[in-house]
């Protein structure tokens, strides 16, 4: 927890002193607890984090911190920062730094960093992007990706991406949809890595009831084909808006595998706060993929 507080302080330090000239475009925070039960054995984790994005003139910048505290003594801390510059109203270049620190009572501590340089070009409803990432501590230390989005309205985004590592033969393919309406939202993703025999299809959705107290209900389903092992996960959730943009949600999910007889059960409860809209298409795609898998465990 001490490390999480230090990381949060580091993220806040990214905010410039001349805050009066800054336009805050996005902010989020979350706190959640998950419990996993399989064949009578139970494990749990607690996660908390926050993120912000802002704009000042042609510059955009942001930062995030996430901590995952596991009951076996293994803790993960994710943190990063991003800066972008609009060379023209249509073209933006950006540089991201992301890192994960692992604290393990048995195997010790370690930190892994990734540096990403990319650019996005927007023309009408279309956005095209490309990025190269460098991870000095990884065996496949350089990765490339190209991606595109088609925004038919401010609420509906279709996206696709292709990625690969320099020294690897495998190519990954992603297709997805992100709809964020006032009455309901839907996130769906298809991911395939043919050379490693991995396929993932996932979808989640929520319906909002605007009554005296705003609440929502949701459902999720996912299918994994991992080297011949078929895994199906499905779940339901419900939430209530505690105050503007702050939601308290609870959910339960079940997982079945073709190679394991027992059904896994995942319980989740959490608080989520979010306002504004992402600036980069790359960030919107990452958020949409996480939303499609939100109740599917760790």
PDB file of C-alpha atoms in Angstrom:
ATOM      1  CA  UNK A   1       0.000   0.000   0.000  1.00  0.00           C
ATOM      2  CA  UNK A   2       2.903   2.356   0.724  1.00  0.00           C
ATOM      3  CA  UNK A   3       4.176   1.846  -2.827  1.00  0.00           C
ATOM      4  CA  UNK A   4       0.700   2.564  -4.217  1.00  0.00           C
ATOM      5  CA  UNK A   5       0.560   5.877  -2.352  1.00  0.00           C
ATOM      6  CA  UNK A   6       4.018   6.830  -3.590  1.00  0.00           C
ATOM      7  CA  UNK A   7       3.019   6.023  -7.173  1.00  0.00           C
ATOM      8  CA  UNK A   8      -0.129   8.113  -6.828  1.00  0.00           C
ATOM      9  CA  UNK A   9       1.945  11.027  -5.592  1.00  0.00           C
ATOM     10  CA  UNK A  10       4.276  10.594  -8.569  1.00  0.00           C
ATOM     11  CA  UNK A  11       1.335  10.753 -10.980  1.00  0.00           C
ATOM     12  CA  UNK A  12       0.029  13.920  -9.350  1.00  0.00           C
ATOM     13  CA  UNK A  13       3.476  15.446  -9.732  1.00  0.00           C
ATOM     14  CA  UNK A  14       3.000  15.281 -13.503  1.00  0.00           C
ATOM     15  CA  UNK A  15       0.353  18.020 -13.269  1.00  0.00           C
ATOM     16  CA  UNK A  16       1.931  21.314 -14.368  1.00  0.00           C
ATOM     17  CA  UNK A  17       2.013  24.270 -12.037  1.00  0.00           C
ATOM     18  CA  UNK A  18       0.224  26.515 -14.559  1.00  0.00           C
ATOM     19  CA  UNK A  19      -3.021  24.616 -14.031  1.00  0.00           C
ATOM     20  CA  UNK A  20      -5.138  27.612 -15.006  1.00  0.00           C
ATOM     21  CA  UNK A  21      -4.147  27.128 -18.679  1.00  0.00           C
ATOM     22  CA  UNK A  22      -4.836  23.402 -18.675  1.00  0.00           C
ATOM     23  CA  UNK A  23      -8.001  21.802 -20.045  1.00  0.00           C
ATOM     24  CA  UNK A  24      -8.702  18.593 -18.138  1.00  0.00           C
ATOM     25  CA  UNK A  25     -10.167  16.152 -20.660  1.00  0.00           C
ATOM     26  CA  UNK A  26     -10.373  12.819 -18.800  1.00  0.00           C
ATOM     27  CA  UNK A  27     -10.148  11.400 -15.280  1.00  0.00           C
ATOM     28  CA  UNK A  28     -10.921   8.014 -13.737  1.00  0.00           C
ATOM     29  CA  UNK A  29     -10.409   6.124 -10.480  1.00  0.00           C
ATOM     30  CA  UNK A  30     -11.378   2.664  -9.317  1.00  0.00           C
ATOM     31  CA  UNK A  31     -11.223   0.376  -6.306  1.00  0.00           C
ATOM     32  CA  UNK A  32     -12.279  -3.274  -6.536  1.00  0.00           C
ATOM     33  CA  UNK A  33     -12.085  -6.596  -4.722  1.00  0.00           C
ATOM     34  CA  UNK A  34     -12.254 -10.027  -6.403  1.00  0.00           C
ATOM     35  CA  UNK A  35     -12.524 -13.501  -4.943  1.00  0.00           C
ATOM     36  CA  UNK A  36     -11.872 -16.647  -7.017  1.00  0.00           C
ATOM     37  CA  UNK A  37     -13.147 -20.054  -5.913  1.00  0.00           C
ATOM     38  CA  UNK A  38     -12.098 -23.311  -7.626  1.00  0.00           C
ATOM     39  CA  UNK A  39     -12.689 -26.761  -6.115  1.00  0.00           C
ATOM     40  CA  UNK A  40     -12.959 -25.362  -2.590  1.00  0.00           C
ATOM     41  CA  UNK A  41      -9.803 -23.253  -2.839  1.00  0.00           C
ATOM     42  CA  UNK A  42     -10.173 -19.486  -2.576  1.00  0.00           C
ATOM     43  CA  UNK A  43      -7.840 -16.663  -3.573  1.00  0.00           C
ATOM     44  CA  UNK A  44      -8.456 -12.939  -3.707  1.00  0.00           C
ATOM     45  CA  UNK A  45      -7.020  -9.657  -4.853  1.00  0.00           C
ATOM     46  CA  UNK A  46      -7.638  -5.966  -4.355  1.00  0.00           C
ATOM     47  CA  UNK A  47      -6.954  -3.418  -7.081  1.00  0.00           C
ATOM     48  CA  UNK A  48      -6.962   0.367  -7.011  1.00  0.00           C
ATOM     49  CA  UNK A  49      -5.841   3.016  -9.422  1.00  0.00           C
ATOM     50  CA  UNK A  50      -6.373   6.331 -11.111  1.00  0.00           C
ATOM     51  CA  UNK A  51      -5.690   8.086 -14.405  1.00  0.00           C
ATOM     52  CA  UNK A  52      -5.901  11.550 -15.912  1.00  0.00           C
ATOM     53  CA  UNK A  53      -5.480  13.240 -19.283  1.00  0.00           C
ATOM     54  CA  UNK A  54      -5.228  16.952 -20.059  1.00  0.00           C
ATOM     55  CA  UNK A  55      -4.503  19.369 -22.875  1.00  0.00           C
ATOM     56  CA  UNK A  56      -2.557  22.638 -23.006  1.00  0.00           C
ATOM     57  CA  UNK A  57      -2.319  24.262 -26.418  1.00  0.00           C
ATOM     58  CA  UNK A  58      -0.999  21.658 -28.874  1.00  0.00           C
ATOM     59  CA  UNK A  59       0.280  19.409 -26.088  1.00  0.00           C
ATOM     60  CA  UNK A  60      -1.597  16.541 -24.487  1.00  0.00           C
ATOM     61  CA  UNK A  61      -0.326  14.689 -21.448  1.00  0.00           C
ATOM     62  CA  UNK A  62      -1.465  12.151 -18.897  1.00  0.00           C
ATOM     63  CA  UNK A  63      -0.487   9.630 -16.278  1.00  0.00           C
ATOM     64  CA  UNK A  64      -1.823   6.569 -14.493  1.00  0.00           C
ATOM     65  CA  UNK A  65      -1.178   4.392 -11.471  1.00  0.00           C
ATOM     66  CA  UNK A  66      -2.666   0.960 -10.724  1.00  0.00           C
ATOM     67  CA  UNK A  67      -1.904  -1.385  -7.841  1.00  0.00           C
ATOM     68  CA  UNK A  68      -2.942  -5.055  -7.665  1.00  0.00           C
ATOM     69  CA  UNK A  69      -2.544  -6.592  -4.206  1.00  0.00           C
ATOM     70  CA  UNK A  70      -2.812 -10.406  -4.186  1.00  0.00           C
ATOM     71  CA  UNK A  71      -3.449 -12.425  -1.030  1.00  0.00           C
ATOM     72  CA  UNK A  72      -0.454 -14.714  -1.648  1.00  0.00           C
ATOM     73  CA  UNK A  73       1.957 -11.823  -1.086  1.00  0.00           C
ATOM     74  CA  UNK A  74       2.525 -11.005  -4.760  1.00  0.00           C
ATOM     75  CA  UNK A  75       1.784  -7.364  -5.599  1.00  0.00           C
ATOM     76  CA  UNK A  76       1.804  -5.642  -8.995  1.00  0.00           C
ATOM     77  CA  UNK A  77       2.178  -1.908  -9.540  1.00  0.00           C
ATOM     78  CA  UNK A  78       1.479  -0.413 -12.980  1.00  0.00           C
ATOM     79  CA  UNK A  79       2.348   3.192 -13.717  1.00  0.00           C
ATOM     80  CA  UNK A  80       3.079   5.365 -16.691  1.00  0.00           C
ATOM     81  CA  UNK A  81       3.022   8.738 -18.383  1.00  0.00           C
ATOM     82  CA  UNK A  82       2.244   9.984 -21.874  1.00  0.00           C
ATOM     83  CA  UNK A  83       2.849  13.159 -23.855  1.00  0.00           C
ATOM     84  CA  UNK A  84       1.564  14.080 -27.294  1.00  0.00           C
ATOM     85  CA  UNK A  85       1.911  16.985 -29.724  1.00  0.00           C
ATOM     86  CA  UNK A  86      -0.497  18.062 -32.472  1.00  0.00           C
ATOM     87  CA  UNK A  87       1.684  18.906 -35.461  1.00  0.00           C
ATOM     88  CA  UNK A  88      -1.510  19.673 -37.378  1.00  0.00           C
ATOM     89  CA  UNK A  89      -5.200  19.460 -36.375  1.00  0.00           C
ATOM     90  CA  UNK A  90      -5.222  16.034 -38.078  1.00  0.00           C
ATOM     91  CA  UNK A  91      -1.861  14.534 -37.023  1.00  0.00           C
ATOM     92  CA  UNK A  92      -0.672  13.831 -33.473  1.00  0.00           C
ATOM     93  CA  UNK A  93       2.576  12.194 -32.372  1.00  0.00           C
ATOM     94  CA  UNK A  94       2.923  10.704 -28.893  1.00  0.00           C
ATOM     95  CA  UNK A  95       5.431   9.080 -26.572  1.00  0.00           C
ATOM     96  CA  UNK A  96       4.366   6.695 -23.784  1.00  0.00           C
ATOM     97  CA  UNK A  97       6.322   5.228 -20.883  1.00  0.00           C
ATOM     98  CA  UNK A  98       4.728   2.317 -19.028  1.00  0.00           C
ATOM     99  CA  UNK A  99       6.149   0.079 -16.318  1.00  0.00           C
ATOM    100  CA  UNK A 100       5.113  -2.774 -14.066  1.00  0.00           C
ATOM    101  CA  UNK A 101       6.829  -3.491 -10.752  1.00  0.00           C
ATOM    102  CA  UNK A 102       6.426  -6.962  -9.248  1.00  0.00           C
ATOM    103  CA  UNK A 103       6.809  -7.532  -5.512  1.00  0.00           C
ATOM    104  CA  UNK A 104       6.856 -11.226  -4.647  1.00  0.00           C
ATOM    105  CA  UNK A 105       7.565 -12.672  -1.197  1.00  0.00           C
ATOM    106  CA  UNK A 106       9.006 -15.839  -2.765  1.00  0.00           C
ATOM    107  CA  UNK A 107      10.786 -14.723  -5.949  1.00  0.00           C
ATOM    108  CA  UNK A 108      11.750 -11.160  -5.061  1.00  0.00           C
ATOM    109  CA  UNK A 109      11.163  -7.836  -6.807  1.00  0.00           C
ATOM    110  CA  UNK A 110      11.549  -6.746 -10.419  1.00  0.00           C
ATOM    111  CA  UNK A 111      10.473  -3.946 -12.768  1.00  0.00           C
ATOM    112  CA  UNK A 112       9.736  -4.082 -16.502  1.00  0.00           C
ATOM    113  CA  UNK A 113       9.360  -0.966 -18.661  1.00  0.00           C
ATOM    114  CA  UNK A 114       8.022  -0.309 -22.158  1.00  0.00           C
ATOM    115  CA  UNK A 115       8.664   2.788 -24.281  1.00  0.00           C
ATOM    116  CA  UNK A 116       6.285   3.510 -27.160  1.00  0.00           C
ATOM    117  CA  UNK A 117       6.554   6.060 -29.961  1.00  0.00           C
ATOM    118  CA  UNK A 118       3.540   6.482 -32.196  1.00  0.00           C
ATOM    119  CA  UNK A 119       1.356   8.730 -34.263  1.00  0.00           C
ATOM    120  CA  UNK A 120      -2.302   9.087 -35.256  1.00  0.00           C
ATOM    121  CA  UNK A 121      -3.904  10.719 -38.290  1.00  0.00           C
ATOM    122  CA  UNK A 122      -7.578  11.668 -38.276  1.00  0.00           C
ATOM    123  CA  UNK A 123      -9.663  12.333 -41.366  1.00  0.00           C
ATOM    124  CA  UNK A 124     -13.411  12.641 -40.976  1.00  0.00           C
ATOM    125  CA  UNK A 125     -14.767   9.626 -39.061  1.00  0.00           C
ATOM    126  CA  UNK A 126     -11.559   7.630 -39.650  1.00  0.00           C
ATOM    127  CA  UNK A 127      -8.414   7.534 -37.508  1.00  0.00           C
ATOM    128  CA  UNK A 128      -5.245   5.652 -38.486  1.00  0.00           C
ATOM    129  CA  UNK A 129      -2.378   4.957 -36.119  1.00  0.00           C
ATOM    130  CA  UNK A 130       1.005   3.255 -35.929  1.00  0.00           C
ATOM    131  CA  UNK A 131       3.362   2.622 -33.027  1.00  0.00           C
ATOM    132  CA  UNK A 132       6.659   0.982 -32.190  1.00  0.00           C
ATOM    133  CA  UNK A 133       7.384  -0.250 -28.685  1.00  0.00           C
ATOM    134  CA  UNK A 134      10.693  -1.057 -27.019  1.00  0.00           C
ATOM    135  CA  UNK A 135      10.861  -3.268 -23.924  1.00  0.00           C
ATOM    136  CA  UNK A 136      14.544  -3.686 -22.955  1.00  0.00           C
ATOM    137  CA  UNK A 137      13.814  -6.408 -20.373  1.00  0.00           C
ATOM    138  CA  UNK A 138      11.797  -8.586 -22.765  1.00  0.00           C
ATOM    139  CA  UNK A 139      13.113 -11.393 -24.971  1.00  0.00           C
ATOM    140  CA  UNK A 140      11.161  -9.914 -27.899  1.00  0.00           C
ATOM    141  CA  UNK A 141      12.227  -6.369 -27.162  1.00  0.00           C
ATOM    142  CA  UNK A 142      10.764  -4.478 -30.153  1.00  0.00           C
ATOM    143  CA  UNK A 143       7.137  -4.610 -31.267  1.00  0.00           C
ATOM    144  CA  UNK A 144       5.195  -2.915 -34.062  1.00  0.00           C
ATOM    145  CA  UNK A 145       1.491  -2.217 -34.390  1.00  0.00           C
ATOM    146  CA  UNK A 146      -0.862  -0.516 -36.826  1.00  0.00           C
ATOM    147  CA  UNK A 147      -4.459   0.243 -35.951  1.00  0.00           C
ATOM    148  CA  UNK A 148      -7.509   2.058 -37.272  1.00  0.00           C
ATOM    149  CA  UNK A 149     -10.845   3.289 -35.998  1.00  0.00           C
ATOM    150  CA  UNK A 150     -14.141   4.258 -37.626  1.00  0.00           C
ATOM    151  CA  UNK A 151     -16.279   6.522 -35.445  1.00  0.00           C
ATOM    152  CA  UNK A 152     -19.763   6.556 -36.938  1.00  0.00           C
ATOM    153  CA  UNK A 153     -20.959   8.836 -34.116  1.00  0.00           C
ATOM    154  CA  UNK A 154     -19.489  10.198 -30.846  1.00  0.00           C
ATOM    155  CA  UNK A 155     -20.901   7.077 -29.137  1.00  0.00           C
ATOM    156  CA  UNK A 156     -19.973   4.297 -31.601  1.00  0.00           C
ATOM    157  CA  UNK A 157     -16.461   3.160 -32.548  1.00  0.00           C
ATOM    158  CA  UNK A 158     -15.323   0.224 -34.686  1.00  0.00           C
ATOM    159  CA  UNK A 159     -11.603  -0.585 -34.518  1.00  0.00           C
ATOM    160  CA  UNK A 160      -8.980  -3.006 -35.811  1.00  0.00           C
ATOM    161  CA  UNK A 161      -5.282  -3.577 -35.130  1.00  0.00           C
ATOM    162  CA  UNK A 162      -2.392  -5.768 -36.272  1.00  0.00           C
ATOM    163  CA  UNK A 163       0.747  -6.267 -34.185  1.00  0.00           C
ATOM    164  CA  UNK A 164       3.948  -8.286 -34.186  1.00  0.00           C
ATOM    165  CA  UNK A 165       7.372  -8.581 -32.544  1.00  0.00           C
ATOM    166  CA  UNK A 166      10.575  -8.132 -34.553  1.00  0.00           C
ATOM    167  CA  UNK A 167      12.042 -11.518 -33.603  1.00  0.00           C
ATOM    168  CA  UNK A 168       8.772 -13.459 -33.511  1.00  0.00           C
ATOM    169  CA  UNK A 169       6.841 -15.132 -36.315  1.00  0.00           C
ATOM    170  CA  UNK A 170       3.461 -14.617 -34.671  1.00  0.00           C
ATOM    171  CA  UNK A 171       1.150 -11.819 -35.767  1.00  0.00           C
ATOM    172  CA  UNK A 172      -1.819 -10.754 -33.651  1.00  0.00           C
ATOM    173  CA  UNK A 173      -5.122  -9.531 -35.063  1.00  0.00           C
ATOM    174  CA  UNK A 174      -7.822  -7.592 -33.194  1.00  0.00           C
ATOM    175  CA  UNK A 175     -11.316  -6.458 -34.186  1.00  0.00           C
ATOM    176  CA  UNK A 176     -13.649  -4.653 -31.826  1.00  0.00           C
ATOM    177  CA  UNK A 177     -16.635  -2.418 -31.247  1.00  0.00           C
ATOM    178  CA  UNK A 178     -17.267   0.148 -28.508  1.00  0.00           C
ATOM    179  CA  UNK A 179     -20.698   1.724 -28.012  1.00  0.00           C
ATOM    180  CA  UNK A 180     -21.253   4.095 -25.093  1.00  0.00           C
ATOM    181  CA  UNK A 181     -24.811   5.395 -25.175  1.00  0.00           C
ATOM    182  CA  UNK A 182     -27.022   7.040 -22.600  1.00  0.00           C
ATOM    183  CA  UNK A 183     -29.317   4.003 -22.245  1.00  0.00           C
ATOM    184  CA  UNK A 184     -26.903   1.105 -22.778  1.00  0.00           C
ATOM    185  CA  UNK A 185     -23.299   0.346 -23.690  1.00  0.00           C
ATOM    186  CA  UNK A 186     -21.667  -2.605 -25.458  1.00  0.00           C
ATOM    187  CA  UNK A 187     -18.030  -3.652 -25.841  1.00  0.00           C
ATOM    188  CA  UNK A 188     -16.952  -6.566 -27.998  1.00  0.00           C
ATOM    189  CA  UNK A 189     -13.538  -7.835 -29.068  1.00  0.00           C
ATOM    190  CA  UNK A 190     -12.110 -10.620 -31.241  1.00  0.00           C
ATOM    191  CA  UNK A 191      -8.415 -11.382 -30.754  1.00  0.00           C
ATOM    192  CA  UNK A 192      -6.395 -14.015 -32.636  1.00  0.00           C
ATOM    193  CA  UNK A 193      -2.743 -15.108 -32.562  1.00  0.00           C
ATOM    194  CA  UNK A 194      -2.669 -18.020 -35.049  1.00  0.00           C
ATOM    195  CA  UNK A 195       0.948 -19.124 -34.515  1.00  0.00           C
ATOM    196  CA  UNK A 196       0.458 -19.527 -30.756  1.00  0.00           C
ATOM    197  CA  UNK A 197      -2.997 -21.078 -31.255  1.00  0.00           C
ATOM    198  CA  UNK A 198      -4.836 -18.436 -29.225  1.00  0.00           C
ATOM    199  CA  UNK A 199      -8.316 -17.107 -29.975  1.00  0.00           C
ATOM    200  CA  UNK A 200     -10.455 -14.874 -27.769  1.00  0.00           C
ATOM    201  CA  UNK A 201     -14.005 -13.626 -28.300  1.00  0.00           C
ATOM    202  CA  UNK A 202     -15.574 -11.489 -25.568  1.00  0.00           C
ATOM    203  CA  UNK A 203     -18.545  -9.177 -25.172  1.00  0.00           C
ATOM    204  CA  UNK A 204     -20.039  -7.226 -22.298  1.00  0.00           C
ATOM    205  CA  UNK A 205     -23.004  -4.899 -22.074  1.00  0.00           C
ATOM    206  CA  UNK A 206     -24.874  -2.784 -19.548  1.00  0.00           C
ATOM    207  CA  UNK A 207     -28.381  -1.298 -19.509  1.00  0.00           C
ATOM    208  CA  UNK A 208     -29.059   1.896 -17.533  1.00  0.00           C
ATOM    209  CA  UNK A 209     -32.278   2.637 -15.649  1.00  0.00           C
ATOM    210  CA  UNK A 210     -32.845   6.346 -15.017  1.00  0.00           C
ATOM    211  CA  UNK A 211     -35.175   6.272 -12.023  1.00  0.00           C
ATOM    212  CA  UNK A 212     -35.124   8.190  -8.727  1.00  0.00           C
ATOM    213  CA  UNK A 213     -31.868   6.292  -8.131  1.00  0.00           C
ATOM    214  CA  UNK A 214     -29.867   5.502 -11.263  1.00  0.00           C
ATOM    215  CA  UNK A 215     -28.791   1.875 -11.548  1.00  0.00           C
ATOM    216  CA  UNK A 216     -27.561  -0.541 -14.204  1.00  0.00           C
ATOM    217  CA  UNK A 217     -27.464  -4.248 -14.940  1.00  0.00           C
ATOM    218  CA  UNK A 218     -24.964  -6.045 -17.117  1.00  0.00           C
ATOM    219  CA  UNK A 219     -24.042  -9.330 -18.706  1.00  0.00           C
ATOM    220  CA  UNK A 220     -20.773 -10.718 -20.047  1.00  0.00           C
ATOM    221  CA  UNK A 221     -19.609 -13.736 -22.018  1.00  0.00           C
ATOM    222  CA  UNK A 222     -16.192 -14.786 -23.298  1.00  0.00           C
ATOM    223  CA  UNK A 223     -14.706 -17.739 -25.162  1.00  0.00           C
ATOM    224  CA  UNK A 224     -10.999 -18.627 -25.120  1.00  0.00           C
ATOM    225  CA  UNK A 225      -9.316 -21.264 -27.287  1.00  0.00           C
ATOM    226  CA  UNK A 226      -5.850 -21.662 -25.803  1.00  0.00           C
ATOM    227  CA  UNK A 227      -3.795 -24.341 -27.551  1.00  0.00           C
ATOM    228  CA  UNK A 228      -6.793 -26.676 -27.787  1.00  0.00           C
ATOM    229  CA  UNK A 229      -8.204 -25.902 -24.338  1.00  0.00           C
ATOM    230  CA  UNK A 230     -11.667 -24.341 -24.628  1.00  0.00           C
ATOM    231  CA  UNK A 231     -12.636 -21.933 -21.834  1.00  0.00           C
ATOM    232  CA  UNK A 232     -16.054 -20.301 -21.525  1.00  0.00           C
ATOM    233  CA  UNK A 233     -16.705 -17.536 -18.984  1.00  0.00           C
ATOM    234  CA  UNK A 234     -20.058 -15.856 -18.384  1.00  0.00           C
ATOM    235  CA  UNK A 235     -21.377 -13.490 -15.740  1.00  0.00           C
ATOM    236  CA  UNK A 236     -23.869 -10.894 -14.580  1.00  0.00           C
ATOM    237  CA  UNK A 237     -23.489  -7.633 -12.694  1.00  0.00           C
ATOM    238  CA  UNK A 238     -25.516  -4.811 -11.159  1.00  0.00           C
ATOM    239  CA  UNK A 239     -24.610  -1.324 -10.017  1.00  0.00           C
ATOM    240  CA  UNK A 240     -25.973   1.864  -8.505  1.00  0.00           C
ATOM    241  CA  UNK A 241     -24.781   5.447  -9.035  1.00  0.00           C
ATOM    242  CA  UNK A 242     -23.705   6.663  -5.604  1.00  0.00           C
ATOM    243  CA  UNK A 243     -23.206  10.232  -6.839  1.00  0.00           C
ATOM    244  CA  UNK A 244     -22.518  11.839 -10.218  1.00  0.00           C
ATOM    245  CA  UNK A 245     -20.232   9.527 -12.270  1.00  0.00           C
ATOM    246  CA  UNK A 246     -19.395   7.331  -9.229  1.00  0.00           C
ATOM    247  CA  UNK A 247     -20.773   3.779  -9.473  1.00  0.00           C
ATOM    248  CA  UNK A 248     -20.849   0.924  -6.979  1.00  0.00           C
ATOM    249  CA  UNK A 249     -20.970  -2.420  -8.852  1.00  0.00           C
ATOM    250  CA  UNK A 250     -21.099  -6.070  -7.867  1.00  0.00           C
ATOM    251  CA  UNK A 251     -20.934  -9.113 -10.105  1.00  0.00           C
ATOM    252  CA  UNK A 252     -20.447 -12.857 -10.287  1.00  0.00           C
ATOM    253  CA  UNK A 253     -18.878 -14.842 -13.121  1.00  0.00           C
ATOM    254  CA  UNK A 254     -18.425 -18.548 -13.833  1.00  0.00           C
ATOM    255  CA  UNK A 255     -15.709 -20.252 -15.849  1.00  0.00           C
ATOM    256  CA  UNK A 256     -15.684 -23.724 -17.422  1.00  0.00           C
ATOM    257  CA  UNK A 257     -12.716 -25.403 -19.104  1.00  0.00           C
ATOM    258  CA  UNK A 258     -12.608 -28.437 -21.374  1.00  0.00           C
ATOM    259  CA  UNK A 259      -9.610 -29.774 -19.414  1.00  0.00           C
ATOM    260  CA  UNK A 260     -10.779 -29.009 -15.840  1.00  0.00           C
ATOM    261  CA  UNK A 261     -13.885 -30.557 -14.308  1.00  0.00           C
ATOM    262  CA  UNK A 262     -14.586 -27.894 -11.668  1.00  0.00           C
ATOM    263  CA  UNK A 263     -16.317 -24.600 -12.393  1.00  0.00           C
ATOM    264  CA  UNK A 264     -14.481 -21.467 -11.291  1.00  0.00           C
ATOM    265  CA  UNK A 265     -16.547 -18.773  -9.567  1.00  0.00           C
ATOM    266  CA  UNK A 266     -15.441 -15.145  -9.451  1.00  0.00           C
ATOM    267  CA  UNK A 267     -17.098 -12.573  -7.174  1.00  0.00           C
ATOM    268  CA  UNK A 268     -16.414  -8.888  -7.717  1.00  0.00           C
ATOM    269  CA  UNK A 269     -17.369  -5.662  -5.973  1.00  0.00           C
ATOM    270  CA  UNK A 270     -15.971  -2.258  -6.802  1.00  0.00           C
ATOM    271  CA  UNK A 271     -16.237   1.503  -7.073  1.00  0.00           C
ATOM    272  CA  UNK A 272     -15.672   3.227 -10.422  1.00  0.00           C
ATOM    273  CA  UNK A 273     -15.442   6.938 -11.249  1.00  0.00           C
ATOM    274  CA  UNK A 274     -14.994   8.304 -14.781  1.00  0.00           C
ATOM    275  CA  UNK A 275     -15.526  11.623 -16.554  1.00  0.00           C
ATOM    276  CA  UNK A 276     -14.511  13.016 -19.948  1.00  0.00           C
ATOM    277  CA  UNK A 277     -13.282  11.285 -23.078  1.00  0.00           C
ATOM    278  CA  UNK A 278      -9.957   9.829 -24.158  1.00  0.00           C
ATOM    279  CA  UNK A 279      -7.825  11.864 -26.550  1.00  0.00           C
ATOM    280  CA  UNK A 280      -5.956   9.053 -28.358  1.00  0.00           C
ATOM    281  CA  UNK A 281      -7.593   6.227 -30.316  1.00  0.00           C
ATOM    282  CA  UNK A 282      -4.944   3.894 -28.839  1.00  0.00           C
ATOM    283  CA  UNK A 283      -6.257   4.615 -25.338  1.00  0.00           C
ATOM    284  CA  UNK A 284      -9.900   4.195 -26.368  1.00  0.00           C
ATOM    285  CA  UNK A 285      -9.104   0.779 -27.839  1.00  0.00           C
ATOM    286  CA  UNK A 286      -7.354  -0.333 -24.630  1.00  0.00           C
ATOM    287  CA  UNK A 287     -10.314   0.813 -22.522  1.00  0.00           C
ATOM    288  CA  UNK A 288     -12.802  -0.988 -24.768  1.00  0.00           C
ATOM    289  CA  UNK A 289     -10.881  -4.256 -24.529  1.00  0.00           C
ATOM    290  CA  UNK A 290     -10.708  -4.041 -20.735  1.00  0.00           C
ATOM    291  CA  UNK A 291     -14.433  -3.288 -20.555  1.00  0.00           C
ATOM    292  CA  UNK A 292     -15.224  -6.405 -22.590  1.00  0.00           C
ATOM    293  CA  UNK A 293     -13.336  -8.485 -20.002  1.00  0.00           C
ATOM    294  CA  UNK A 294     -14.153  -6.597 -16.788  1.00  0.00           C
ATOM    295  CA  UNK A 295     -15.875  -9.438 -14.897  1.00  0.00           C
ATOM    296  CA  UNK A 296     -13.658 -12.238 -16.116  1.00  0.00           C
ATOM    297  CA  UNK A 297     -11.243 -12.364 -13.238  1.00  0.00           C
ATOM    298  CA  UNK A 298      -7.711 -11.210 -12.826  1.00  0.00           C
TER     299      UNK A 298
END
